[in-house]
Short mmCIF file of C-alpha atoms in Angstrom, two decimals:
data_model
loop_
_atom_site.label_atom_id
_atom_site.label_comp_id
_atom_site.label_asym_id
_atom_site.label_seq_id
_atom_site.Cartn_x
_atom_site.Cartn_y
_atom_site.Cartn_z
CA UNK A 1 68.14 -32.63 -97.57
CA UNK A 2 65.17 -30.96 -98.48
CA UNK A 3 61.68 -32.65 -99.87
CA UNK A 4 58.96 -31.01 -101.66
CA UNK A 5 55.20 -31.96 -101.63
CA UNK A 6 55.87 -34.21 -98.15
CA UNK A 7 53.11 -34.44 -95.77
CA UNK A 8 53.91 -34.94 -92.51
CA UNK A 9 51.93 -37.89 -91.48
CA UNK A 10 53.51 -38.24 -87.67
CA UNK A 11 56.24 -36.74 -85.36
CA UNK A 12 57.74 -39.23 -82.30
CA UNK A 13 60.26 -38.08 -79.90
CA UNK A 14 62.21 -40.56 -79.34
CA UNK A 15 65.07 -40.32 -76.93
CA UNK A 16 67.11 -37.66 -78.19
CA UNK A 17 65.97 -37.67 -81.74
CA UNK A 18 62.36 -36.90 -83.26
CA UNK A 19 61.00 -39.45 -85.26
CA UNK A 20 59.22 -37.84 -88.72
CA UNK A 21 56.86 -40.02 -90.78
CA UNK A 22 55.83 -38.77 -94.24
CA UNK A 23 53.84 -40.83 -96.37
CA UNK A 24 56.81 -42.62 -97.72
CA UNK A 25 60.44 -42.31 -95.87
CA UNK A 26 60.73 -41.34 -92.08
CA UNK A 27 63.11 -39.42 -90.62
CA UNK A 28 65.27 -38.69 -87.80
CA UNK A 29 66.41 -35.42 -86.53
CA UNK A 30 67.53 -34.15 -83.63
CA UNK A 31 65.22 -30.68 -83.15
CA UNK A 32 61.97 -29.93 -85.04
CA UNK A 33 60.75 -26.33 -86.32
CA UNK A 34 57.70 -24.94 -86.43
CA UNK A 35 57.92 -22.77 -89.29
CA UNK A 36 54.04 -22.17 -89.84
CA UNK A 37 52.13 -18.95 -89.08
CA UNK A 38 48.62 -20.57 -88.42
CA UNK A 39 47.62 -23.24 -86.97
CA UNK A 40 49.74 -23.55 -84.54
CA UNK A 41 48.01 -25.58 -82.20
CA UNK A 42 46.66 -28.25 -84.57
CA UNK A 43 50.67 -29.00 -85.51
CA UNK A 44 51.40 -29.54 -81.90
CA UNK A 45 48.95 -31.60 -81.30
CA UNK A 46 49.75 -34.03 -84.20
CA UNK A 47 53.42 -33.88 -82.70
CA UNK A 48 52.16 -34.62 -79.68
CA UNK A 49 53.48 -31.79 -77.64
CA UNK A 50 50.25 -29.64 -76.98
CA UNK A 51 51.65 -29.95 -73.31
CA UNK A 52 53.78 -26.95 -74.97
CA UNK A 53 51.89 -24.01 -74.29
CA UNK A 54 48.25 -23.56 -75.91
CA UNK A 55 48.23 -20.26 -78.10
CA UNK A 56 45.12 -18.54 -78.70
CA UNK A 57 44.30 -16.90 -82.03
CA UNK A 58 41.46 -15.68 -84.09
CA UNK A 59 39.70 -17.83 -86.16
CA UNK A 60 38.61 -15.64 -89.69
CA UNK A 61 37.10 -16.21 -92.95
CA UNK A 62 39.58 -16.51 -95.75
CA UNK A 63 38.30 -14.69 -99.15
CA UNK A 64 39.48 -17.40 -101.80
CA UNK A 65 40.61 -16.54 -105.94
CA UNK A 66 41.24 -17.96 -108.82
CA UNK A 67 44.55 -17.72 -110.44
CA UNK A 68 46.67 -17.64 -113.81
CA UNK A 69 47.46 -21.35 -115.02
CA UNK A 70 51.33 -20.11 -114.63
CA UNK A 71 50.56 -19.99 -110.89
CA UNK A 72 48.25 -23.10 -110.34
CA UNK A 73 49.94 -25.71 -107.48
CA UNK A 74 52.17 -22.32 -106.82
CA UNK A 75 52.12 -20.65 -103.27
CA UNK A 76 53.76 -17.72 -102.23
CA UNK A 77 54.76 -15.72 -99.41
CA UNK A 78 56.84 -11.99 -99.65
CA UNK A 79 57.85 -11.06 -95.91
CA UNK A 80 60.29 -8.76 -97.02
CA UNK A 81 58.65 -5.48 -96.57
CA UNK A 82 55.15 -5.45 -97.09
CA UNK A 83 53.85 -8.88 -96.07
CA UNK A 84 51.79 -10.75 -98.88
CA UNK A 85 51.24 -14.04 -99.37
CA UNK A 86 48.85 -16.18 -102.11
CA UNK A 87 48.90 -19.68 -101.12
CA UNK A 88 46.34 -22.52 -102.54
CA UNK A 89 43.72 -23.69 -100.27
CA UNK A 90 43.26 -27.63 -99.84
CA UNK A 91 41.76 -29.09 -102.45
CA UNK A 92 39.95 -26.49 -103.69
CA UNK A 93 41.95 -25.27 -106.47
CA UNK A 94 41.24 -21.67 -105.12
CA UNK A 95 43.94 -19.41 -103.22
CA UNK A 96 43.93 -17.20 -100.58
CA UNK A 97 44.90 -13.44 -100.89
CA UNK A 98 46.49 -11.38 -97.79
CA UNK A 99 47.79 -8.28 -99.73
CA UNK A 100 47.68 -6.43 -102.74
CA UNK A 101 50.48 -4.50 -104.01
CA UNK A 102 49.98 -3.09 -107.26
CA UNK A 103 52.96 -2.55 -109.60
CA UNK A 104 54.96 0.82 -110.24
CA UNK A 105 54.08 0.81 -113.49
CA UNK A 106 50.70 0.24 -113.37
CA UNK A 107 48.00 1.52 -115.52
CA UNK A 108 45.07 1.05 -113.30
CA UNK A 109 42.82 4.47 -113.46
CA UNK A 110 39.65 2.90 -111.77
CA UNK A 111 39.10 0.95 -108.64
CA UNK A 112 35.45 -0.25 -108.88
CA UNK A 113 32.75 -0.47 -105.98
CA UNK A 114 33.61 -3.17 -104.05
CA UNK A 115 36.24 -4.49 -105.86
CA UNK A 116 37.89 -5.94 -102.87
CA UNK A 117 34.02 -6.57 -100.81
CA UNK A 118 34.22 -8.73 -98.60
CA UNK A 119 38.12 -9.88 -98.64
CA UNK A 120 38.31 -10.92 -94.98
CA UNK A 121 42.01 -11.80 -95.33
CA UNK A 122 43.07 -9.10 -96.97
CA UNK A 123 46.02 -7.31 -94.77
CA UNK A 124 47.34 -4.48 -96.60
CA UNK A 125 47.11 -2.71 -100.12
CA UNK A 126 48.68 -0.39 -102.29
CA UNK A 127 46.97 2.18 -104.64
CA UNK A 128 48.82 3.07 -107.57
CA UNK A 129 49.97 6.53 -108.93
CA UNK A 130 47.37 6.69 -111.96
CA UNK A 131 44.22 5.91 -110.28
CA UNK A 132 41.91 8.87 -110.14
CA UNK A 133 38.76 7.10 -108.63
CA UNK A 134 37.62 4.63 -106.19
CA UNK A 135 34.14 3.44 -105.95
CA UNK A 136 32.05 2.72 -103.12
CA UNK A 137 32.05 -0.02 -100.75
CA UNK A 138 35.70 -0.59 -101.72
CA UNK A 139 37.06 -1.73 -98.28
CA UNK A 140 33.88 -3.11 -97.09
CA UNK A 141 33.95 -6.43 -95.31
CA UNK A 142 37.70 -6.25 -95.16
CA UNK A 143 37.93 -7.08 -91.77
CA UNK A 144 41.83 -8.15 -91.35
CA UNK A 145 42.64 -4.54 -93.60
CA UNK A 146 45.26 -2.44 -91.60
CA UNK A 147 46.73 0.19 -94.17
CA UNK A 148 46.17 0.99 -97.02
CA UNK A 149 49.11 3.32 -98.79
CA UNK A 150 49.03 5.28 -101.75
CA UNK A 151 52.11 5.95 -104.25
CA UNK A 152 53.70 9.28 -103.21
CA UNK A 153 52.85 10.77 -106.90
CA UNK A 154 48.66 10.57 -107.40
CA UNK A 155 46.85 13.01 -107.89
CA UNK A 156 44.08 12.20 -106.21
CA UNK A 157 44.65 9.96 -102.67
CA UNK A 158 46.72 10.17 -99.89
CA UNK A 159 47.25 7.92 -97.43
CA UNK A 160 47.96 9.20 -93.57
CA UNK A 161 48.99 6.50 -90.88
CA UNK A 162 46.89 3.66 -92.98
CA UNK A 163 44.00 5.71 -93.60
CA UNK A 164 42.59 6.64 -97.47
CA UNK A 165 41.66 10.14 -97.81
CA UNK A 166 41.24 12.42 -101.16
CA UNK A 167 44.14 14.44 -102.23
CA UNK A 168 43.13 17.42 -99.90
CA UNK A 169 41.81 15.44 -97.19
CA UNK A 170 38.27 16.72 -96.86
CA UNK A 171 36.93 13.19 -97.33
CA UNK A 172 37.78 10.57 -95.24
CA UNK A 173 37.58 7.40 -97.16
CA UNK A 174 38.54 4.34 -95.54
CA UNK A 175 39.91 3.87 -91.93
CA UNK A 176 41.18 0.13 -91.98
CA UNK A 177 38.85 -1.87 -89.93
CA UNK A 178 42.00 -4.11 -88.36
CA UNK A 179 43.74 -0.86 -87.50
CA UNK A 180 45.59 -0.44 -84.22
CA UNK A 181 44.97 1.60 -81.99
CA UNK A 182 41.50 2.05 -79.78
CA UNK A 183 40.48 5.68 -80.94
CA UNK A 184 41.02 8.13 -83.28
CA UNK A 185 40.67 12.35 -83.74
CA UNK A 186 39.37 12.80 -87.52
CA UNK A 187 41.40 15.58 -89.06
CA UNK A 188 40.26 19.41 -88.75
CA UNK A 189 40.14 19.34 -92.79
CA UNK A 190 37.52 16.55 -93.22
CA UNK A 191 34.10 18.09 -94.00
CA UNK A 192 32.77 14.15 -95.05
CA UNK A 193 33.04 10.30 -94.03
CA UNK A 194 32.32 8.58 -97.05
CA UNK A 195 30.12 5.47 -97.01
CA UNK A 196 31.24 2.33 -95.05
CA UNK A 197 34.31 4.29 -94.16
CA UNK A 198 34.81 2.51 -90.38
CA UNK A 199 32.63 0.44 -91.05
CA UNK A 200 33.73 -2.95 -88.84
CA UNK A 201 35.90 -0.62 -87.16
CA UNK A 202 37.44 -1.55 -83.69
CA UNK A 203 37.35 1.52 -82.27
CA UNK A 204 35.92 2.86 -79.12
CA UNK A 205 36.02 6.41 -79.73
CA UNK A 206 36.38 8.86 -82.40
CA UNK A 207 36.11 12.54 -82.47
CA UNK A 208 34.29 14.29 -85.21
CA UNK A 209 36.05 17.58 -86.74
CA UNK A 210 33.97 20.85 -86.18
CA UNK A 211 34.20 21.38 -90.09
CA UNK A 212 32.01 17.83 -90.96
CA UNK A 213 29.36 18.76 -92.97
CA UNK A 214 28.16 14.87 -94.37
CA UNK A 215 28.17 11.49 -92.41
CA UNK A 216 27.63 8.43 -94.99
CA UNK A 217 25.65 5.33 -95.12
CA UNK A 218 26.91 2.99 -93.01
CA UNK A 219 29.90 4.84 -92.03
CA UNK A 220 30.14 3.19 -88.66
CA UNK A 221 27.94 0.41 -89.08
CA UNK A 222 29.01 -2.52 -87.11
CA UNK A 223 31.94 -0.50 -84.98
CA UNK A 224 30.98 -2.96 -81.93
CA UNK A 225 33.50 -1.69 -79.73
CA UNK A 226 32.11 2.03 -80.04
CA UNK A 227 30.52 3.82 -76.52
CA UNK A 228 29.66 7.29 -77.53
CA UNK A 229 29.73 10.07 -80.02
CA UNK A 230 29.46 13.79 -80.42
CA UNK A 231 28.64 15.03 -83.44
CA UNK A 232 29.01 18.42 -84.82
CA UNK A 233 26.62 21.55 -85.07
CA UNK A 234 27.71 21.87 -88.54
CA UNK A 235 26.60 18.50 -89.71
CA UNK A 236 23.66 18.54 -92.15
CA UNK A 237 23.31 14.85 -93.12
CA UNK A 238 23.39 11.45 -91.29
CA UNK A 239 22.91 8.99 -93.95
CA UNK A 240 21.30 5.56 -94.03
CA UNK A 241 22.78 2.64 -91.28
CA UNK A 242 25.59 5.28 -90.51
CA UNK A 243 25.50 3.89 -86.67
CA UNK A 244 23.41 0.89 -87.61
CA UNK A 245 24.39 -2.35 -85.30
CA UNK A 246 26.93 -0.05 -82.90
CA UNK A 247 25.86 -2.81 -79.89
CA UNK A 248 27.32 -0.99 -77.39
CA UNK A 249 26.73 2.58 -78.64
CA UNK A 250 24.70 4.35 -75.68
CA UNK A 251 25.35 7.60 -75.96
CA UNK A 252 24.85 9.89 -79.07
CA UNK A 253 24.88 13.93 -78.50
CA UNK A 254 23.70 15.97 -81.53
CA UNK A 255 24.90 19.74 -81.23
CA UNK A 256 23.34 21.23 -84.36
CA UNK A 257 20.03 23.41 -83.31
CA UNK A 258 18.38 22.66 -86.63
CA UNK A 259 17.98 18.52 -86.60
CA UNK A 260 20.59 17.28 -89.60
CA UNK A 261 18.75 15.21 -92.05
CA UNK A 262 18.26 11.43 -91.19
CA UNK A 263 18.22 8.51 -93.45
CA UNK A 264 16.75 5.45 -92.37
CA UNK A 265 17.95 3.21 -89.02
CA UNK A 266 21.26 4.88 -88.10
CA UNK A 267 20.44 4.01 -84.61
CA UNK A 268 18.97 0.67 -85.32
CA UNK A 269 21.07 -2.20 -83.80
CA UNK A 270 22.18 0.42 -80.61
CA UNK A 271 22.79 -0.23 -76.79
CA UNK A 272 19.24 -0.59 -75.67
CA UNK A 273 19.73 2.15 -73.21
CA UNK A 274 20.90 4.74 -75.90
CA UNK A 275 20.21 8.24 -75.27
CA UNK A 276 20.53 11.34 -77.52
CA UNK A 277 20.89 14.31 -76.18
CA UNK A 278 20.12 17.46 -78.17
CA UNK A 279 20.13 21.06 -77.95
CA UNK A 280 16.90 22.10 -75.36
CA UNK A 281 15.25 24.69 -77.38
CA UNK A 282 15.21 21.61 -79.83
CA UNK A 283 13.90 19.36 -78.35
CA UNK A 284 10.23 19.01 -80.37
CA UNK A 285 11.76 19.60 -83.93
CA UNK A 286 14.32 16.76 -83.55
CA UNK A 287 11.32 14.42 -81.91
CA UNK A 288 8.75 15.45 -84.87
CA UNK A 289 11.69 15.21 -87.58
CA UNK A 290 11.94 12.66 -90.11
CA UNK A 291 13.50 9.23 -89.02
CA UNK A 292 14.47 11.23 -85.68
CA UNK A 293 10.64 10.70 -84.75
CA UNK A 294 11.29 7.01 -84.36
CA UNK A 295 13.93 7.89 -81.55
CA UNK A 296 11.65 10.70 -79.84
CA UNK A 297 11.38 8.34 -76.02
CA UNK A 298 15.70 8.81 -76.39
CA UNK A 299 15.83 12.22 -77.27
CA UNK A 300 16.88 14.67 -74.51
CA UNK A 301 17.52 18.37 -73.81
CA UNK A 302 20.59 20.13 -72.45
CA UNK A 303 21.70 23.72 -72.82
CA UNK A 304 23.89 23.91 -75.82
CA UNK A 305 25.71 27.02 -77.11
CA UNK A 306 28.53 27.29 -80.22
CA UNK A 307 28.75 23.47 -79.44
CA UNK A 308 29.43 23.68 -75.94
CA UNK A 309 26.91 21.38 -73.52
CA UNK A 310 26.30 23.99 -70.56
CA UNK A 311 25.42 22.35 -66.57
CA UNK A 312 22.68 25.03 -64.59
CA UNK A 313 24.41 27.36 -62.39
CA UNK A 314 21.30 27.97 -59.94
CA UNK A 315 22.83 30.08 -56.73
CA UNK A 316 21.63 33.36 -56.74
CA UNK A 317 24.59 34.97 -54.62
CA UNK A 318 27.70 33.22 -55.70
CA UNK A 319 29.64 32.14 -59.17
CA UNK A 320 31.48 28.67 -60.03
CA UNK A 321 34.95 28.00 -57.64
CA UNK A 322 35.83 25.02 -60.64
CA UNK A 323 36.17 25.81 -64.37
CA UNK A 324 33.70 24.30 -66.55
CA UNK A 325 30.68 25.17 -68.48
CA UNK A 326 27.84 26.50 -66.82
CA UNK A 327 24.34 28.46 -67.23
CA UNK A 328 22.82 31.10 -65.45
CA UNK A 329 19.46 29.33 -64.14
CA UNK A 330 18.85 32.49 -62.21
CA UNK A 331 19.59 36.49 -61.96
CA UNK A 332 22.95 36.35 -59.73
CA UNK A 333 24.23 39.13 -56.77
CA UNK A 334 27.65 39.13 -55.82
CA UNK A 335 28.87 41.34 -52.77
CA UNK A 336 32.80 40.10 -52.92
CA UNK A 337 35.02 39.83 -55.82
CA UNK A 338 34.85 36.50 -57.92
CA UNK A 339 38.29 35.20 -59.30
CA UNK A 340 37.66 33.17 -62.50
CA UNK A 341 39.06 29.44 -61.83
CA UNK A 342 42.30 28.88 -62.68
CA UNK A 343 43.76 26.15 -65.22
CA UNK A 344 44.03 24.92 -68.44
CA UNK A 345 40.07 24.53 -69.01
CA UNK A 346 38.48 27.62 -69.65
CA UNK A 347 35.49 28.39 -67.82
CA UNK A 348 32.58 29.00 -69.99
CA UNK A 349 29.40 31.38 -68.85
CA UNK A 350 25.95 31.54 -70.67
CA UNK A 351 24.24 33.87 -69.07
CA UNK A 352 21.07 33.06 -70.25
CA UNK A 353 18.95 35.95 -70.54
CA UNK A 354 19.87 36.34 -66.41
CA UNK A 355 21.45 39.25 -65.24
CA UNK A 356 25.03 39.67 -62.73
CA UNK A 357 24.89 42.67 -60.03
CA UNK A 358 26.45 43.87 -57.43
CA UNK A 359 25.21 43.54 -54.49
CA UNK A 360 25.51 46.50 -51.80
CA UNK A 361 26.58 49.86 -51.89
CA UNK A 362 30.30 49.17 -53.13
CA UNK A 363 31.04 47.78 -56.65
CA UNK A 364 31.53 43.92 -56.85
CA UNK A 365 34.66 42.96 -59.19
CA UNK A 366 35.56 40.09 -61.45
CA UNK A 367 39.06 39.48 -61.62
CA UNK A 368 40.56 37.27 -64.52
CA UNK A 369 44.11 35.51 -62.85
CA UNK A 370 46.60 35.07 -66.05
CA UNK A 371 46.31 31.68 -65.83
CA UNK A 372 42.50 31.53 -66.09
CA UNK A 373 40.03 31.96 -68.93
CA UNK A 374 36.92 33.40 -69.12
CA UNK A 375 34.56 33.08 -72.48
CA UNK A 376 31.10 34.96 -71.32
CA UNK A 377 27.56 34.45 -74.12
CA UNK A 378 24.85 36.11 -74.23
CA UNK A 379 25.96 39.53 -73.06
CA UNK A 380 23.82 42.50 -73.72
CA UNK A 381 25.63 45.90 -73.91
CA UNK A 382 22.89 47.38 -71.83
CA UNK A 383 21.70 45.01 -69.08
CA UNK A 384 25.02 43.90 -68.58
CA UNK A 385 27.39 47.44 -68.24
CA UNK A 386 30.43 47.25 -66.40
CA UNK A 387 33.54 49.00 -66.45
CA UNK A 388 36.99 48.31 -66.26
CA UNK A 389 39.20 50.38 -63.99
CA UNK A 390 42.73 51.88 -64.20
CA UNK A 391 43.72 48.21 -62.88
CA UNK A 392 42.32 46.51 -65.49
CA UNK A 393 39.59 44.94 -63.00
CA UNK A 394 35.71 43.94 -64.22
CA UNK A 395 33.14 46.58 -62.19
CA UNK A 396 29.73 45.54 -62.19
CA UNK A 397 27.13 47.45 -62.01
CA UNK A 398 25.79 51.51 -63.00
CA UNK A 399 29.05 53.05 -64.75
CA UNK A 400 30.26 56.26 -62.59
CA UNK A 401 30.28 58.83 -64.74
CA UNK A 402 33.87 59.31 -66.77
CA UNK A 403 34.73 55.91 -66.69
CA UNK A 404 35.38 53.90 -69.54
CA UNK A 405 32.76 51.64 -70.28
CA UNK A 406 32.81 48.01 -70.89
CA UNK A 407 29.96 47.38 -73.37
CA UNK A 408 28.80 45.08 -76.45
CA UNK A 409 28.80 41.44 -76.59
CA UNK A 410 31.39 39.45 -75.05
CA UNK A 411 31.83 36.09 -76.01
CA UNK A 412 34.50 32.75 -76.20
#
C-alpha cells in the first residue's frame, strides 16, 4: 500500500514491529526507511532513534521560485544523471531549485547579469548550444554550484572539468564555488578572470598563468580558505574587491616591475599580517601608486628577475652546493672548479652587476653535469669572458689567445 499527502505524526518500535501514526490510520511494519536526503537527524529524532548515529551536515540557504500553475502542489526530483530536484517549500507556496538543465532545443541566446545571483542551492547547470553571451555576476552567490557544462555545439563557451570559459579559453569565467578539489593551476591560455569568477571559492591555492593580462572585480572576493598568491609580471590590472574579504590571505607577491593598476580595496578584508612583496627596484613606485599607497607599511622588496624571486648569494670565494635561485650580493673568486647542482630544479644565477674570476694563476672551471641546469642573467660579453675548451668546460677568466670565446648574454 502506498499513501499520498500522509504526514508522519509518530514512529514506535514496538517489539518486532514499528508502530507508524499518520494523522488518520497507523500502521505496522516490520522495518522503516529513511528515504530522505536532508534532515536526517530531525527524522530520527521524531522516531526516536537519535541513539543511531548523529550525522553532521551543512546547514545552507535555499533560493526559493515561483512556478507554473501546472506545477503548483508538484515536487520533483531527477537522480538519473544530472541530479535536479524542484520541490515546494512548507507553506510558502514557493519551491526550491537545485539544478538547471536547459532543453536541447532551446532558444535561449542571452543569459543576463545575475540571472541566477544569489541561488545558494543551486547544484549544477547546463548552458545551451545557442547562447552567445553571459552577463556579469551570473554565478555569484551560488554557493552549492559545482559544474557548470556547456552543450558540445556553442559557439561561444566551453566547459573544462566544471569550469565556464569562452570558446578559446582566454577568459576564465566561472570556477564553481562548491567545486572539489583544494587548488587549482589556471590554464596557460587564460590572459583574464572575469568578475566574481571564484568568487566564494573554497580553494586554498591557485596558480596564475604567465599570459594573465586582467584580474576582475571581485574575482576572489570571499575565497576564505585562500593563503597566498603570486601574481604575474604581465598583469596590468587588479580590479575593484578582486581579493576583498580573503581572511586568511597573508601573503600576496606582485612580480610585475611597473605596479599593475589598482582599483579600490582588493586587499581589504585580508589576514592582518598580510605582506606583499614586490620587485626591490620597485619598491617606492608601488608604495606612492594609486590604491597601492594605502598598503605601503605591507609592501616589501626582493630581487626579482623574468618572474623569478632571487635569495642573496653573499660569499665572496665560493658558489651555491643546492639548486635554487640566487643573487650575486658581491664580486665572487673561485680557485677550484664549481659543478652546477644537480636535479630537476634548475639553478638560477643573477649576477647582479657583480663579477666571477678566477682566482690564482690557473683557470677556474664551471662544469654543467647532464643532469643539472644552469640559467645565468645579467651577463655582459665583456666583464664576464670565458671560454669553453675542446672539453666543452666553462674557463673563466682573460681568453688565451686562439681560443674560442664564450661571449654575449647568457640567460634562462
Amino acid at each position: 500500500e502506498i499513501k499520498y499527502d500522509s504526514a508522519v505524526i509518530e514512529i514506535k518500535k514496538d517489539d518486532a514491529v514499528y508502530k507508524i501514526k499518520t494523522k488518520d490510520k497507523e500502521f505496522d511494519a516490520p522495518y522503516v526507511l529513511n528515504a530522505t536526503y536532508a534532515s536526517v537527524n530531525q527524522i530520527l529524532k521524531a522516531a526516536g532513534r537519535e541513539d543511531m548515529f548523529d550525522i553532521k551536515y551543512e546547514l545552507c540557504e535555499i533560493i526559493l521560485c515561483d512556478v507554473a500553475y501546472e506545477l503548483k502542489n508538484t515536487g520533483i526530483t531527477v537522480m538519473d544523471g544530472p541530479f535536479f530536484s524542484i520541490m515546494p517549500f512548507g507553506k510558502t507556496g514557493y519551491y526550491s531549485l537545485t539544478s538547471v538543465t536547459f532543453a536541447d532545443a532551446s532558444l535561449l541566446k542571452e543569459i543576463v547579469s545575475g540571472a541566477f545571483q544569489n541561488c545558494s542551492a543551486l547544484t549544477s547547470l547546463t548552458i545551451p548550444k545557442g547562447v552567445t553571451k553571459i552577463g556579469d555576476a551570473v554565478f555569484d552567490g551560488c554557493n552549492a554550484l559545482t559544474e557548470i557544462s556547456v552543450k558540445a555545439n556553442n559557439e561561444k563557451y566551453i566547459s573544462e572539468d566544471g569550469i565556464l570559459f569562452n570558446k578559446n579559453k582566454t577568459q576564465l569565467i566561472c570556477y564553481p564555488a562548491n567545486k572539489a578539489g583544494d587548488s587549482f593551476t589556471i590554464p596557460d591560455t587564460v590572459t583574464s578572470i572575469n568578475n566574481y569568477a571564484f568568487r566564494h571559492s573554497r580553494i586554498n591555492g591557485v596558480a596564475l598563468p604567465e599570459n594573465l593580462t586582467y584580474i576582475g572585480s571581485y574575482a576572489f572576493c570571499e575565497c576564505t580558505s585562500l593563503a597566498s598568491i603570486s601574481i604575474p609580471s604581465g598583469v596590468t590590472s587588479i580590479n575593484n574587491n578582486a581579493f576583498k574579504d580573503c581572511s586568511q590571505l597573508a601573503a600576496v607577491t606582485s612580480l610585475a616591475t611597473t605596479s599593475p593598476t589598482l582599483g579600490k580595496n582588493v586587499f581589504t578584508g585580508c589576514a592582518i599580517g598580510l605582506k606583499i612583496t614586490v620587485p626591490s627596484q620597485s619598491i617606492d613606485a608601488y608604495k606612492t601608486a594609486t590604491n597601492w599607497s594605502g598598503y605601503a607599511d605591507k609592501i616589501a622588496g626582493k630581487h626579482i628577475v623574468d618572474g623569478i624571486i632571487f635569495e642573496p648569494w653573499t660569499s665572496t670565494d665560493s658558489l651555491p652546493t643546492t639548486a635554487g635561485n640566487y643573487y650575486l650580493a658581491t664580486d665572487v673568486a673561485i680557485s677550484s672548479t664549481w659543478a652546477v647542482p644537480t636535479g630537476a630544479t634548475p639553478t638560477n644565477l643573477d649576477l647582479n652587476g657583480h663579477v666571477i674570476n678566477a682566482n690564482g694563476d690557473n683557470f677556474s672551471v664551471i662544469t654543467v653535469p647532464s643532469d643539472a641546469t644552469l640559467n645565468l642573467y645579467d651577463c655582459d660579453e665583456t666583464e664576464h669572458e670565458g671560454y669553453i675548451d675542446a672539453e666543452d668546460l666553462w674557463h673563466l677568466g682573460e681568453i688565451p689567445q686562439g681560443e674560442p670565446n664564450c661571449t654575449g648574454k647568457i640567460t634562462g
